mmCIF file of C-alpha atoms in Angstrom:
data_model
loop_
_atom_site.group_PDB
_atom_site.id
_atom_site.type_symbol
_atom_site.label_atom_id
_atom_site.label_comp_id
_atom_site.label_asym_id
_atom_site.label_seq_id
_atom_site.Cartn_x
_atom_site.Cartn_y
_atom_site.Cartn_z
ATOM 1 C CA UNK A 1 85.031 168.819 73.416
ATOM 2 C CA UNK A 2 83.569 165.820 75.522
ATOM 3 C CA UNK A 3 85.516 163.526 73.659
ATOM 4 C CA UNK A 4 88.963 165.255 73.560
ATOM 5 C CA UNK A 5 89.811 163.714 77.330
ATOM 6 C CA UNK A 6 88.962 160.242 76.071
ATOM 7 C CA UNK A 7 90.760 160.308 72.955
ATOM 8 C CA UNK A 8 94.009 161.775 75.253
ATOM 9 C CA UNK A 9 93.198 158.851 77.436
ATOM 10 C CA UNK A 10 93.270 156.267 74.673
ATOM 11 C CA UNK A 11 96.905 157.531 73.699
ATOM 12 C CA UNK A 12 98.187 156.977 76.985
ATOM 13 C CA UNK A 13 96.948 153.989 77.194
ATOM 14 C CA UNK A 14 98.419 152.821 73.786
ATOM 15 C CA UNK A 15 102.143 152.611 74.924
ATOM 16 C CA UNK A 16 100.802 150.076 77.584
ATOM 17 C CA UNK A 17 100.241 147.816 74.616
ATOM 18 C CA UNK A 18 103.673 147.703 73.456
ATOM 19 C CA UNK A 19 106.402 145.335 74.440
ATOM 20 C CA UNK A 20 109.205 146.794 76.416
ATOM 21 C CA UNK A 21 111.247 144.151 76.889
ATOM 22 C CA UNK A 22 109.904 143.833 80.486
ATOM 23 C CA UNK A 23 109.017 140.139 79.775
ATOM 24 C CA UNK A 24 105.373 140.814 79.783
ATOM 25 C CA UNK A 25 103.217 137.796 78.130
ATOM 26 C CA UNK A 26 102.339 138.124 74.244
ATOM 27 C CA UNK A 27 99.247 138.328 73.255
ATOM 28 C CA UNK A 28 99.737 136.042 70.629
ATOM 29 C CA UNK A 29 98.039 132.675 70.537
ATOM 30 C CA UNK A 30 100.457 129.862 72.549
ATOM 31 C CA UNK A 31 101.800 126.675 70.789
ATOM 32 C CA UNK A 32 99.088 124.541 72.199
ATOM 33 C CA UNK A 33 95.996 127.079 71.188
ATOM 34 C CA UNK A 34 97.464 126.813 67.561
ATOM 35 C CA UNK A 35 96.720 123.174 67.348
ATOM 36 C CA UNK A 36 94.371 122.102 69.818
ATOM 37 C CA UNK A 37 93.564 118.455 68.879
ATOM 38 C CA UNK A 38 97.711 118.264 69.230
ATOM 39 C CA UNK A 39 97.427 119.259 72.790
ATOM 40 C CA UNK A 40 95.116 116.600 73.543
ATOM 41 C CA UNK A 41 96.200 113.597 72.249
ATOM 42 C CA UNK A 42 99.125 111.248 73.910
ATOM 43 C CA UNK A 43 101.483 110.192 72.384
ATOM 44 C CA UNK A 44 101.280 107.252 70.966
ATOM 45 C CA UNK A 45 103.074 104.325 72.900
ATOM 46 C CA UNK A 46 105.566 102.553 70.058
ATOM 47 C CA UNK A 47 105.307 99.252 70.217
ATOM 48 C CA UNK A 48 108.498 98.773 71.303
ATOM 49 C CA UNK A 49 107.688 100.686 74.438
ATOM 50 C CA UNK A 50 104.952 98.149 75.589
ATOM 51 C CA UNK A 51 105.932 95.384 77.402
ATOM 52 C CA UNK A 52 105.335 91.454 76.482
ATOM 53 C CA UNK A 53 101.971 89.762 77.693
ATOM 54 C CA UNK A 54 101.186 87.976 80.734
ATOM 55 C CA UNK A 55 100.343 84.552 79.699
ATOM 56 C CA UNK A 56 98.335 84.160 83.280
ATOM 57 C CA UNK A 57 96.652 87.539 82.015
ATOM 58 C CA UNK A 58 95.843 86.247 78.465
ATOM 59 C CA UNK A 59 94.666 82.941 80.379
ATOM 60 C CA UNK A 60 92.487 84.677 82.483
ATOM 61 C CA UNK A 61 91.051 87.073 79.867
ATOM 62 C CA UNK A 62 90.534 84.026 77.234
ATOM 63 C CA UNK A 63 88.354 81.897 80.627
ATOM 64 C CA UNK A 64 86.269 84.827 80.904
ATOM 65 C CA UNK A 65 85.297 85.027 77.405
ATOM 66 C CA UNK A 66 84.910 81.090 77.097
ATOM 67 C CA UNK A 67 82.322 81.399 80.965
ATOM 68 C CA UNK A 68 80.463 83.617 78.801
ATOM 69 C CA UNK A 69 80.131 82.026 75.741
ATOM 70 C CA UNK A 70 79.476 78.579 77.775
ATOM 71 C CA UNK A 71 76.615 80.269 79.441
ATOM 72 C CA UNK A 72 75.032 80.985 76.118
ATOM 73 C CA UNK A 73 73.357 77.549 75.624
ATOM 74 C CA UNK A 74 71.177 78.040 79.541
ATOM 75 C CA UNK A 75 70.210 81.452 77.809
ATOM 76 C CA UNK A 76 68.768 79.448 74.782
ATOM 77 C CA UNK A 77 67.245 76.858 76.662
ATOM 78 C CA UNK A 78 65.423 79.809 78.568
ATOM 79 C CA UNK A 79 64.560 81.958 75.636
ATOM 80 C CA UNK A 80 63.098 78.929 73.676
ATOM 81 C CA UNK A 81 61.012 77.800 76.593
ATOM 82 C CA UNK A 82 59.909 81.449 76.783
ATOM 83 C CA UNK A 83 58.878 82.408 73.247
ATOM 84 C CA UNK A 84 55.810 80.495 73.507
ATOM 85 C CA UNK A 85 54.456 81.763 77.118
ATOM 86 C CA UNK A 86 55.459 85.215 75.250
ATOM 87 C CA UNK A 87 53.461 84.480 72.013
ATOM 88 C CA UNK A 88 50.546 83.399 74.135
ATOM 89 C CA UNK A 89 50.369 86.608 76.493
ATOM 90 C CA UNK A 90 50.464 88.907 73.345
ATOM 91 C CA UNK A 91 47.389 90.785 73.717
ATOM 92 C CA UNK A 92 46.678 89.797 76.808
ATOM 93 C CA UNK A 93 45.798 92.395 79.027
ATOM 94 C CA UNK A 94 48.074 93.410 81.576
ATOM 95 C CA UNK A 95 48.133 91.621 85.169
ATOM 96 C CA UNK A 96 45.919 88.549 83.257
ATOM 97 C CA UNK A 97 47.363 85.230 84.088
ATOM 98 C CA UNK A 98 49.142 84.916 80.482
ATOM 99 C CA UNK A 99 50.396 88.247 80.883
ATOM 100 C CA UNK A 100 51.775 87.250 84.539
ATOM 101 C CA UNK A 101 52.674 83.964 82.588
ATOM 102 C CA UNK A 102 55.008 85.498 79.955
ATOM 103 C CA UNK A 103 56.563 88.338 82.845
ATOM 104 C CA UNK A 104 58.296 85.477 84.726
ATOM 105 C CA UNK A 105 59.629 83.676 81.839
ATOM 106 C CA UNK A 106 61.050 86.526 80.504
ATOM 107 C CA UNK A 107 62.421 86.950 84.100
ATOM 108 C CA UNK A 108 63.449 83.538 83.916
ATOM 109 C CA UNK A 109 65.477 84.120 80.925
ATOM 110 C CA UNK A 110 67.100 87.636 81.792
ATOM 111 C CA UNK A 111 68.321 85.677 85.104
ATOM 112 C CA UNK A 112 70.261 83.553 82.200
ATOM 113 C CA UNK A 113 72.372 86.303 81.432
ATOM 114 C CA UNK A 114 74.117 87.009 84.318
ATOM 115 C CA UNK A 115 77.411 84.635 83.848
ATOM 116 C CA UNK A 116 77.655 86.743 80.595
ATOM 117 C CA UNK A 117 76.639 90.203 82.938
ATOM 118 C CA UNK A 118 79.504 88.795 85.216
ATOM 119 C CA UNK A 119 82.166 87.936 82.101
ATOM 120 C CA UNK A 120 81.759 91.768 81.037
ATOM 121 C CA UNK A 121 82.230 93.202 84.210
ATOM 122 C CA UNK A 122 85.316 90.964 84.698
ATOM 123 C CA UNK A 123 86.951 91.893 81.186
ATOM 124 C CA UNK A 124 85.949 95.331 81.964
ATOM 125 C CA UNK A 125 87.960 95.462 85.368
ATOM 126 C CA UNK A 126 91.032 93.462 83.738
ATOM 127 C CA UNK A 127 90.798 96.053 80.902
ATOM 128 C CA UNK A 128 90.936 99.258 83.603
ATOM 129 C CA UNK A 129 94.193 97.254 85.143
ATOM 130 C CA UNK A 130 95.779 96.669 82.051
ATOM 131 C CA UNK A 131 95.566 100.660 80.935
ATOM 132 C CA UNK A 132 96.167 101.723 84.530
ATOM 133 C CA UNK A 133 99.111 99.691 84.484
ATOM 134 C CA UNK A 134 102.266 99.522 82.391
ATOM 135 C CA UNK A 135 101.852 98.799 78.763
ATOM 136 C CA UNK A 136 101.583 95.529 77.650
ATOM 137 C CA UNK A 137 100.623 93.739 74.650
ATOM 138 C CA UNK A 138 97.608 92.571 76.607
ATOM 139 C CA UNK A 139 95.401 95.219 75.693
ATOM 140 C CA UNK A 140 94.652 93.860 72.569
ATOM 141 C CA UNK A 141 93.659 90.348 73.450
ATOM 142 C CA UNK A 142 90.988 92.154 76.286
ATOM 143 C CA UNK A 143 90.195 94.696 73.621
ATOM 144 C CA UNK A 144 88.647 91.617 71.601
ATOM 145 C CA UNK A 145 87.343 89.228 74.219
ATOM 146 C CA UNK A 146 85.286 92.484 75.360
ATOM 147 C CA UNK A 147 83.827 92.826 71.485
ATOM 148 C CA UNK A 148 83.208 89.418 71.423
ATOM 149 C CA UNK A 149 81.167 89.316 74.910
ATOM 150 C CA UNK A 150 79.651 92.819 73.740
ATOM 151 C CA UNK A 151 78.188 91.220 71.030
ATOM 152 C CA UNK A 152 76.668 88.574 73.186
ATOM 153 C CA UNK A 153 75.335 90.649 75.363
ATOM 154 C CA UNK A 154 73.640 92.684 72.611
ATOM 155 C CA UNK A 155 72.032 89.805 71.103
ATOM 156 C CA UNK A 156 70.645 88.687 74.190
ATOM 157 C CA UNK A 157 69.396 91.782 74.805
ATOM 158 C CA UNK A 158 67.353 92.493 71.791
ATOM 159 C CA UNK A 159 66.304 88.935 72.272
ATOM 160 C CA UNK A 160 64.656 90.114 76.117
ATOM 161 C CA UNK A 161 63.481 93.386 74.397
ATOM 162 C CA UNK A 162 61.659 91.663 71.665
ATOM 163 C CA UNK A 163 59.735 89.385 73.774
ATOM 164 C CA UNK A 164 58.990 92.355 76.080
ATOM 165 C CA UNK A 165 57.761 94.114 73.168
ATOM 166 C CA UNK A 166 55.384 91.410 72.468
ATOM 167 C CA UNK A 167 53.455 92.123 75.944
ATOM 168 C CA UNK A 168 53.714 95.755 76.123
ATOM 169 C CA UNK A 169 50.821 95.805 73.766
#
């Protein structure tokens, strides 16, 4: 007998359910929560929509790349003059005078990296104006300088990590 005023209840509460017309929202799943990954995605920009490239752009993206690539041959010089401090100071003890030694040419050779530190931060800003302005076909040409430059930068870096590896012993 409890139960008989909730079952009443759930009757009258049934027709609340239905759709009278009044324009109340469906319950059924929207357009956009049928295909999600649809909803999220722009549309794609024809190429017919983008505009021509700069050629001062493409000149300044293509000097970037080159300052980079031109600073490569200090970073050598550095990293060759380093390997043998580095070799020396492996199993040294840390704070010895080889140890102290191999820190600052390792320093001496990170410091080399900064024109190509300075060429990704540079590609990286002309990269932010070209996609926060209108479209262009410059994209592309930043797109690979960037790669290129990223690449550097990742060889370098493993180069600095190996010799730091050598001392962390």
């Amino acid at each position: 007998m409890k139960s008989l005023p909730i079952v009443l209840s759930l009757f009258l509460l049934l027709p609340a359910c239905a759709d009278h017309g009044l324009g109340t929202p469906s319950l059924r799943p929207r357009a956009a929560e049928q295909n999600p990954i649809a909803a999220l995605t722009e549309p794609p920009v024809s190429a017919e929509a983008k505009g021509p490239a700069d050629p001062a752009r493409q000149a300044r993206i293509a000097e970037i790349r080159s300052s980079a690539f031109a600073a490569n041959p200090a970073f050598r010089l550095e990293a060759d003059a380093a390997w043998p401090v580095v070799r020396r100071a492996a199993g040294a003890a840390r704070g010895s005078e080889p140890w102290v030694a191999a820190q600052m040419a390792i320093s001496r050779t990170e410091s080399a990296r900064a024109p190509v530190k300075k060429a990704l931060t540079a590609l990286d800003d002309q990269l932010r104006l070209i996609l926060f302005g209108p479209p262009s076909d410059d994209d592309q040409s930043v797109i690979i300088a960037l790669r290129d430059v990223e690449g550097l930068d990742a060889a370098q870096s493993r180069e600095i990590n190996d010799m730091l590896g050598l001392i962390a012993r």
